[in-house]
PDB file of C-alpha atoms in Angstrom:
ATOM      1  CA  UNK T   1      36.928 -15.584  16.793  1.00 51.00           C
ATOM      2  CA  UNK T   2      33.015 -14.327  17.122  1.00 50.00           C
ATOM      3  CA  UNK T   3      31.770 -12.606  14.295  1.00 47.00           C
ATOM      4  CA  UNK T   4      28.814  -9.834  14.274  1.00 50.00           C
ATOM      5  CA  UNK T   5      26.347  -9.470  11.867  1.00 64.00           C
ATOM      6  CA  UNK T   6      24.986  -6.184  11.557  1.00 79.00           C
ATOM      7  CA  UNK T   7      20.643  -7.106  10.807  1.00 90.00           C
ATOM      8  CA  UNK T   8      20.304  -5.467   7.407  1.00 93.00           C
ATOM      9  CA  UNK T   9      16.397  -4.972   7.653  1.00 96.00           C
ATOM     10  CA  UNK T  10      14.263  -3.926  10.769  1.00 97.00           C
ATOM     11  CA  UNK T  11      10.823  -3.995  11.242  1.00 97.00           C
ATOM     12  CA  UNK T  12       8.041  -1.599  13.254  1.00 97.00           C
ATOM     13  CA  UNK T  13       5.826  -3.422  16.051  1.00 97.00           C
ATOM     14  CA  UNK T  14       3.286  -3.013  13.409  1.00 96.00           C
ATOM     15  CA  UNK T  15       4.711  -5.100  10.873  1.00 97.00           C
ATOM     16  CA  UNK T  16       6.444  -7.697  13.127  1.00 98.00           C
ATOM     17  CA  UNK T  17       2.762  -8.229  14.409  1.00 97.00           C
ATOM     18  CA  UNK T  18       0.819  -8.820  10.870  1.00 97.00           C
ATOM     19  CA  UNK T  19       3.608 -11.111   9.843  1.00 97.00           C
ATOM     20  CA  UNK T  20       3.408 -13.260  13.071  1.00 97.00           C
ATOM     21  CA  UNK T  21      -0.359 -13.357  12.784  1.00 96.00           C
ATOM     22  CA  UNK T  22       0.016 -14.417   9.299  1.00 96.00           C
ATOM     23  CA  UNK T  23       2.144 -16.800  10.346  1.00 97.00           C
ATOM     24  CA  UNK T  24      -0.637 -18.125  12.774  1.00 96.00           C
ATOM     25  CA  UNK T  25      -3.182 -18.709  10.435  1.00 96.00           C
ATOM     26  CA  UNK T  26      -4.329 -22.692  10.353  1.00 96.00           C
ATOM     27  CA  UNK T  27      -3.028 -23.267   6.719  1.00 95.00           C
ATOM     28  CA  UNK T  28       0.591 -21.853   6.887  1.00 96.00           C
ATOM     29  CA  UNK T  29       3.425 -23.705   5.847  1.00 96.00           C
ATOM     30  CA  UNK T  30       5.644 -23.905   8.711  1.00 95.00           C
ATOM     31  CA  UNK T  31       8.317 -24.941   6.546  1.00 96.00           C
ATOM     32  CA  UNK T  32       8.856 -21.845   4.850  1.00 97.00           C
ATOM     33  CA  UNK T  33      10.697 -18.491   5.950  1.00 97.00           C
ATOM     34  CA  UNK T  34      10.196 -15.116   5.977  1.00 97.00           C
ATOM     35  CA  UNK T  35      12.048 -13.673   2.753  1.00 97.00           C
ATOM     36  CA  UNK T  36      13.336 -10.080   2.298  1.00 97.00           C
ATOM     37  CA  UNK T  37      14.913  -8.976  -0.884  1.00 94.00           C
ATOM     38  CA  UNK T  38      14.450  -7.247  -4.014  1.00 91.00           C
ATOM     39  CA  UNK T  39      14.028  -7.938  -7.828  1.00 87.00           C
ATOM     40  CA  UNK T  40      14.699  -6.427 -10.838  1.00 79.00           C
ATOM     41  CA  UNK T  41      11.353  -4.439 -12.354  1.00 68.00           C
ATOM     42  CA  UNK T  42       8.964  -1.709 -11.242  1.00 59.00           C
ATOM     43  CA  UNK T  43       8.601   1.218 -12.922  1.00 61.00           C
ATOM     44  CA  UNK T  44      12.076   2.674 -10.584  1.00 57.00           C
ATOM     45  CA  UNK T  45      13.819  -0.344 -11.735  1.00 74.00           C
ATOM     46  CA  UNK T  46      13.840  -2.723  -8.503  1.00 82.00           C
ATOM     47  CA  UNK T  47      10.958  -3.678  -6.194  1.00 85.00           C
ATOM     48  CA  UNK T  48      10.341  -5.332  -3.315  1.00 88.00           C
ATOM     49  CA  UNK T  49      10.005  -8.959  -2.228  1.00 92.00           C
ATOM     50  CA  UNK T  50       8.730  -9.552   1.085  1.00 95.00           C
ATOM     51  CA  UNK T  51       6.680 -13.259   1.170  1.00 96.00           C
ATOM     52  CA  UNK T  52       7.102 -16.898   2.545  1.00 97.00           C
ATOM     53  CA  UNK T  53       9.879 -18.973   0.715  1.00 97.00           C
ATOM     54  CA  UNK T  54      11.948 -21.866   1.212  1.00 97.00           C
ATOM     55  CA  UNK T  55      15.822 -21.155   1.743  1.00 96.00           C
ATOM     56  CA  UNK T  56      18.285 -20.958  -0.579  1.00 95.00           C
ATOM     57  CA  UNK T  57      22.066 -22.333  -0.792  1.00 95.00           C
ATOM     58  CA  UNK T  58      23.213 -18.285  -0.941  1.00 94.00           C
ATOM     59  CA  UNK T  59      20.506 -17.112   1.539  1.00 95.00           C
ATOM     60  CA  UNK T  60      21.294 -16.011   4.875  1.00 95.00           C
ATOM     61  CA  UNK T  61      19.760 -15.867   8.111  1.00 95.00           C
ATOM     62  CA  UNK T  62      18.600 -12.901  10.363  1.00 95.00           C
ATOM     63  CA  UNK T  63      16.809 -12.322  13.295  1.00 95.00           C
ATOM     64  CA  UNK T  64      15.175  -9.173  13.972  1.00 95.00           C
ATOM     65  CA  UNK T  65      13.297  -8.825  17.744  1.00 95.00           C
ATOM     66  CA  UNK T  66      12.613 -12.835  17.817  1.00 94.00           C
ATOM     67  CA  UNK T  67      11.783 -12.643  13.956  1.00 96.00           C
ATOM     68  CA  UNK T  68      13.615 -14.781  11.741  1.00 95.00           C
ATOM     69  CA  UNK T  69      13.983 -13.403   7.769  1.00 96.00           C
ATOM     70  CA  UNK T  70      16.707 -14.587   4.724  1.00 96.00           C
ATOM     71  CA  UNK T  71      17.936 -12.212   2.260  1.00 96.00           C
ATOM     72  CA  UNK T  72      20.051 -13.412  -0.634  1.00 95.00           C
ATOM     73  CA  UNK T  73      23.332 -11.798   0.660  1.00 92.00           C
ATOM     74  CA  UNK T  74      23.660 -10.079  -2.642  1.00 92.00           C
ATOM     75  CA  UNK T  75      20.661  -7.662  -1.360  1.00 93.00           C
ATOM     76  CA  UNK T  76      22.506  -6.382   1.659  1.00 90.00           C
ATOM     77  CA  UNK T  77      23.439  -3.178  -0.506  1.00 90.00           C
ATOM     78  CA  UNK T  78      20.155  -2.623  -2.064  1.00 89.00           C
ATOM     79  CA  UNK T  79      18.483  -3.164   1.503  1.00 93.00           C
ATOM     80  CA  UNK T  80      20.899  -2.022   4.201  1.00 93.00           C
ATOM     81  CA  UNK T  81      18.857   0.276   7.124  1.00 94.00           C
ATOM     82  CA  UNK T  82      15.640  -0.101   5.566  1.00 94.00           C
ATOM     83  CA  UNK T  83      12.283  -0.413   8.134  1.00 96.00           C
ATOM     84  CA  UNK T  84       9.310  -2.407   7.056  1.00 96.00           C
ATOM     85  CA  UNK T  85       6.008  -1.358   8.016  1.00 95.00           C
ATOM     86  CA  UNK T  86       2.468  -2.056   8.057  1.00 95.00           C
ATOM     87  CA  UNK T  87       0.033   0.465   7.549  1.00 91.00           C
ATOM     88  CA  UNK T  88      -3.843  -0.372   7.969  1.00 85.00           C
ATOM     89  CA  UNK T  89      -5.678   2.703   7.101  1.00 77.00           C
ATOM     90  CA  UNK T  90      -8.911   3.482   5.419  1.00 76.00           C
ATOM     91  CA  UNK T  91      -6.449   4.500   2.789  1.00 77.00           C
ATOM     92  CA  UNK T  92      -3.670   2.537   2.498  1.00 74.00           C
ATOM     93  CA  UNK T  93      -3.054  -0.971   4.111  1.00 83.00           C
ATOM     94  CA  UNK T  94      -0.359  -2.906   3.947  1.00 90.00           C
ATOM     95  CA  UNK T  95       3.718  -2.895   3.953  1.00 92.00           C
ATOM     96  CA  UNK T  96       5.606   0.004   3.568  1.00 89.00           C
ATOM     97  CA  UNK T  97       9.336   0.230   2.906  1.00 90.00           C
ATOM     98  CA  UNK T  98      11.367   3.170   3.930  1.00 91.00           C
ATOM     99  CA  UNK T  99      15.238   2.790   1.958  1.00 88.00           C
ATOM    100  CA  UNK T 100      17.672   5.382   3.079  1.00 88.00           C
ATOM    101  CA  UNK T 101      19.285   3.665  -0.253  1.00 80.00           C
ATOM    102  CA  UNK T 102      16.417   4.446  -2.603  1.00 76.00           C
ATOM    103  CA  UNK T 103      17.476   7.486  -4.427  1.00 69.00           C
ATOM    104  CA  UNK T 104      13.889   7.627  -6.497  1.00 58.00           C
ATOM    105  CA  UNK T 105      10.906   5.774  -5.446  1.00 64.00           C
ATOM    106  CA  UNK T 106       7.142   5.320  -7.447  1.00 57.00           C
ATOM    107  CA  UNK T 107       4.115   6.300  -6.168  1.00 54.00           C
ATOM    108  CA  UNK T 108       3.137   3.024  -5.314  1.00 53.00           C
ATOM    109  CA  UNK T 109       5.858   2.707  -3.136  1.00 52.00           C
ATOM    110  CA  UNK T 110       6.961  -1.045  -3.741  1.00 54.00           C
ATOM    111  CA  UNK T 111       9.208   0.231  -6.594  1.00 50.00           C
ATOM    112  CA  UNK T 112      12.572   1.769  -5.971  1.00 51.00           C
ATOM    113  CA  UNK T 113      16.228   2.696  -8.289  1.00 54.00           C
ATOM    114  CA  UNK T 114      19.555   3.038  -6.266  1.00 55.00           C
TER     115      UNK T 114
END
């Protein structure tokens, strides 16, 4: 029996390109993965976690356009259809998370309640 997994998180061509060129830089550590997830805090109750880690026993494994990410599998519901951007304006630069799950956000934007 084959089993799908819908890919909880996507990414923009924007973001998908500053996290490969981070990726690139001379002093990464190759051994670590992309990690997607959230954590309790923020002034909305739960923010964002989007980094370099090393895997854990209840992690799983995605791939998004040739990108591989982990997400705690207890995040799925928290996370599910979100888009991760990156924004490099004179204003704002950096990533951006659009939830179709967040039912508040802050003004920062990093910092979301369910």
């Amino acid at each position: 029996m084959e089993m799908t997994m819908t890919v909880p998180v996507s990414f923009t061509a924007g973001a998908l390109a500053e996290i490969r060129r981070l990726m690139n830089a001379p002093d990464f550590d190759s051994s670590k993965f992309l990690r997607v997830g959230v954590k309790g805090g923020g002034c909305s109750g739960l923010s964002y976690i989007l980094g370099f880690d090393d895997k854990q026993a209840d992690d799983e494994v995605f791939e998004f356009e040739g990108q591989t990410f982990i997400m705690n599998r207890s995040h799925g519901i928290y996370l599910m259809g979100m888009q991760i951007d990156w924004a490099d304006g004179l204003n704002a630069r950096g990533f951006t998370f659009n939830n179709p799950n967040a039912s508040k956000t802050c003004g920062c934007g990093t910092s979301f309640a369910v």
